[in-house]
Short mmCIF file of C-alpha atoms in Angstrom, two decimals:
data_model
loop_
_atom_site.label_atom_id
_atom_site.label_comp_id
_atom_site.label_asym_id
_atom_site.label_seq_id
_atom_site.Cartn_x
_atom_site.Cartn_y
_atom_site.Cartn_z
CA MET A 1 101.36 89.58 121.91
CA LYS A 2 105.09 89.49 122.07
CA GLU A 3 105.20 87.37 118.97
CA LEU A 4 103.78 90.18 116.80
CA LYS A 5 107.02 92.04 117.16
CA TRP A 6 108.54 89.64 114.70
CA TRP A 7 106.26 90.96 112.01
CA GLY A 8 107.78 94.53 112.26
CA LEU A 9 110.73 93.82 109.92
CA PRO A 10 108.80 91.89 107.25
CA LEU A 11 106.17 94.84 107.24
CA VAL A 12 108.73 97.53 107.05
CA TRP A 13 110.29 95.54 104.09
CA VAL A 14 107.06 95.25 102.34
CA GLY A 15 106.68 99.00 102.68
CA VAL A 16 110.11 99.68 101.16
CA ILE A 17 109.18 97.41 98.28
CA PHE A 18 105.90 99.07 97.71
CA GLY A 19 107.69 102.50 98.05
CA PHE A 20 109.98 101.60 95.14
CA SER A 21 106.95 100.25 93.16
CA SER A 22 105.12 103.44 93.47
CA GLN A 23 107.83 105.40 91.86
CA SER A 24 107.59 106.28 88.18
CA ALA A 25 109.91 104.67 85.60
CA ASP A 26 111.68 108.02 85.13
CA GLU A 27 112.33 108.26 88.91
CA GLN A 28 113.98 104.92 88.89
CA GLU A 29 116.14 105.39 85.78
CA MET A 30 119.67 104.26 86.28
CA GLU A 31 121.30 104.56 82.90
CA PRO A 32 123.03 107.96 83.64
CA PHE A 33 124.59 106.46 86.69
CA LEU A 34 125.62 103.40 85.12
CA SER A 35 127.20 104.84 82.09
CA GLN A 36 129.07 107.59 84.28
CA TYR A 37 130.36 105.54 87.24
CA LEU A 38 130.60 101.78 86.10
CA PRO A 39 132.98 100.49 83.64
CA LEU A 40 130.37 98.75 81.64
CA GLU A 41 132.47 98.38 78.40
CA THR A 42 134.64 95.70 80.30
CA LEU A 43 131.35 93.65 80.71
CA ARG A 44 130.42 94.07 77.03
CA PRO A 45 132.10 90.77 75.63
CA PHE A 46 130.36 88.72 78.26
CA LEU A 47 126.94 90.50 78.03
CA GLU A 48 126.74 90.44 74.30
CA LYS A 49 126.44 86.61 74.48
CA ILE A 50 123.20 86.96 76.39
CA GLU A 51 119.83 87.04 74.64
CA PHE A 52 116.38 86.07 75.82
CA THR A 53 112.72 87.02 75.54
CA TYR A 54 110.94 88.76 78.42
CA TYR A 55 107.49 90.41 78.14
CA HIS A 56 107.38 89.66 74.58
CA SER A 57 110.43 91.34 73.57
CA THR A 58 114.02 90.23 72.84
CA ARG A 59 116.43 91.50 75.52
CA SER A 60 119.98 91.78 74.51
CA VAL A 61 122.76 94.28 74.29
CA GLU A 62 122.36 94.40 70.53
CA VAL A 63 118.62 95.12 70.75
CA MET A 64 118.51 97.30 73.64
CA GLY A 65 122.09 98.79 74.06
CA LEU A 66 124.54 98.19 76.90
CA GLU A 67 123.31 100.64 79.49
CA PRO A 68 119.64 99.73 79.10
CA PHE A 69 120.36 96.08 79.09
CA VAL A 70 122.34 96.20 82.32
CA GLU A 71 119.56 98.31 83.92
CA PHE A 72 117.27 95.64 82.94
CA LEU A 73 119.27 92.94 84.57
CA ILE A 74 119.79 94.90 87.71
CA ARG A 75 115.96 95.43 87.98
CA LYS A 76 115.24 91.77 87.66
CA LEU A 77 118.08 90.78 90.09
CA ALA A 78 116.43 93.43 92.37
CA HIS A 79 113.09 91.61 92.12
CA PHE A 80 114.92 88.36 93.15
CA GLY A 81 116.84 89.96 95.97
CA VAL A 82 114.16 91.83 97.71
CA TYR A 83 111.84 88.85 97.73
CA PHE A 84 114.72 86.61 98.81
CA ILE A 85 115.05 88.98 101.92
CA LEU A 86 111.29 89.20 102.38
CA ALA A 87 111.02 85.36 102.46
CA LEU A 88 113.75 85.21 105.12
CA LEU A 89 111.90 87.84 107.20
CA ILE A 90 108.46 86.27 106.88
CA TYR A 91 109.81 82.82 107.70
CA VAL A 92 111.27 83.95 110.90
CA ALA A 93 108.13 85.65 111.85
CA VAL A 94 106.08 82.50 111.00
CA LEU A 95 108.49 80.32 112.95
CA LYS A 96 107.86 82.50 116.00
CA ILE A 97 104.14 82.54 115.91
CA LEU A 98 103.11 79.23 114.16
CA ASP A 99 104.04 76.34 116.28
CA SER A 100 103.10 73.61 113.77
CA LYS A 101 104.68 71.24 111.18
CA ARG A 102 107.53 72.68 109.15
CA PHE A 103 105.56 72.12 105.93
CA ILE A 104 102.59 74.34 107.16
CA GLN A 105 105.18 77.11 108.08
CA ILE A 106 106.81 77.03 104.61
CA ALA A 107 103.39 77.05 103.01
CA MET A 108 102.21 79.98 105.05
CA THR A 109 105.50 81.80 104.33
CA TYR A 110 105.18 81.15 100.57
CA PHE A 111 101.50 82.13 100.47
CA LEU A 112 102.10 85.51 102.24
CA LEU A 113 105.12 86.10 99.85
CA ILE A 114 103.10 85.41 96.60
CA HIS A 115 100.33 87.48 97.96
CA PHE A 116 102.83 90.43 98.53
CA ALA A 117 104.36 89.87 95.03
CA ILE A 118 101.05 89.90 93.31
CA SER A 119 99.81 93.01 95.18
CA ASP A 120 103.12 94.80 94.35
CA GLU A 121 102.77 94.12 90.71
CA LEU A 122 99.03 95.24 90.75
CA SER A 123 100.01 98.41 92.65
CA GLN A 124 102.51 99.13 89.66
CA SER A 125 99.63 99.93 87.39
CA PHE A 126 98.92 103.03 89.36
CA SER A 127 102.48 104.48 88.73
CA PRO A 128 103.35 106.42 85.60
CA GLY A 129 105.31 104.43 82.98
CA ARG A 130 104.95 101.10 85.01
CA THR A 131 103.13 98.13 84.17
CA PRO A 132 102.29 94.81 86.02
CA TYR A 133 103.84 91.70 84.61
CA TYR A 134 103.36 88.18 85.68
CA GLY A 135 107.07 87.48 84.82
CA ASP A 136 108.06 89.65 87.65
CA VAL A 137 105.88 87.79 90.03
CA ALA A 138 107.62 84.54 88.83
CA ILE A 139 111.06 86.25 89.53
CA ASP A 140 109.73 87.32 92.95
CA ALA A 141 108.41 83.91 93.68
CA PHE A 142 111.70 82.25 92.76
CA GLY A 143 113.64 84.70 94.90
CA GLY A 144 111.41 83.87 97.76
CA LEU A 145 111.61 80.03 97.17
CA VAL A 146 115.51 80.32 97.22
CA GLY A 147 115.13 82.44 100.41
CA ILE A 148 113.14 79.75 102.07
CA PHE A 149 115.46 77.08 101.12
CA VAL A 150 118.43 79.07 102.44
CA ALA A 151 116.47 79.53 105.73
CA LEU A 152 115.82 75.70 105.88
CA PHE A 153 119.49 74.96 105.11
CA PHE A 154 120.52 77.39 107.89
CA LEU A 155 118.08 75.73 110.38
CA TYR A 156 119.15 72.26 109.49
CA PHE A 157 122.72 73.08 110.31
CA LYS A 158 121.61 75.06 113.46
CA LYS A 159 119.58 72.13 114.67
CA LYS A 160 122.58 69.84 113.94
CA ASP A 161 124.85 72.13 115.93
CA TYR A 162 122.43 72.04 118.94
CA ARG A 163 122.28 68.26 118.85
CA SER A 164 125.98 67.81 118.79
CA SER A 165 126.47 70.33 121.61
CA GLY A 166 123.91 68.92 123.82
CA VAL A 167 121.77 72.11 123.98
CA HIS A 168 118.19 71.59 123.16
CA SER A 169 116.54 74.79 122.10
CA ARG A 170 114.47 75.92 119.11
CA ALA A 171 116.47 77.78 116.21
CA PHE A 172 116.06 81.52 116.33
#
């Protein structure tokens, strides 16, 4: 039963993600803040070189304008970032409760992460001005995958430190 405490942080983080997802598009608008408090014009020369297609639309400063384009980039980086963190939190919880091969722990972490990402996108269909999109799930999945690799990288060096110091204990 003590192992269940490790699920507290991942579940709270999922709650935070779903809380933001339940907000309407208007409630999440950042453009006024961006234009008032950030010197976006200094980024214009760099950002004007970026153009790509996302959700069947061209995304660029030229097409969208500077503030909307920066807001779009921030939103997509947020998708990556929150699922990066979620992957770390889930992986620690899985390590604490699942004493099995590393591959099984990684697979379980990624399965749960993808499940939350899909559920999150589907829940957005109930929020005004929001639509679910598989591209956001892909960004979430990539953020989670990078999070898992960072955790593995950390564990590898932690294990190496334990071996060199003569201490034999599980990481975390």
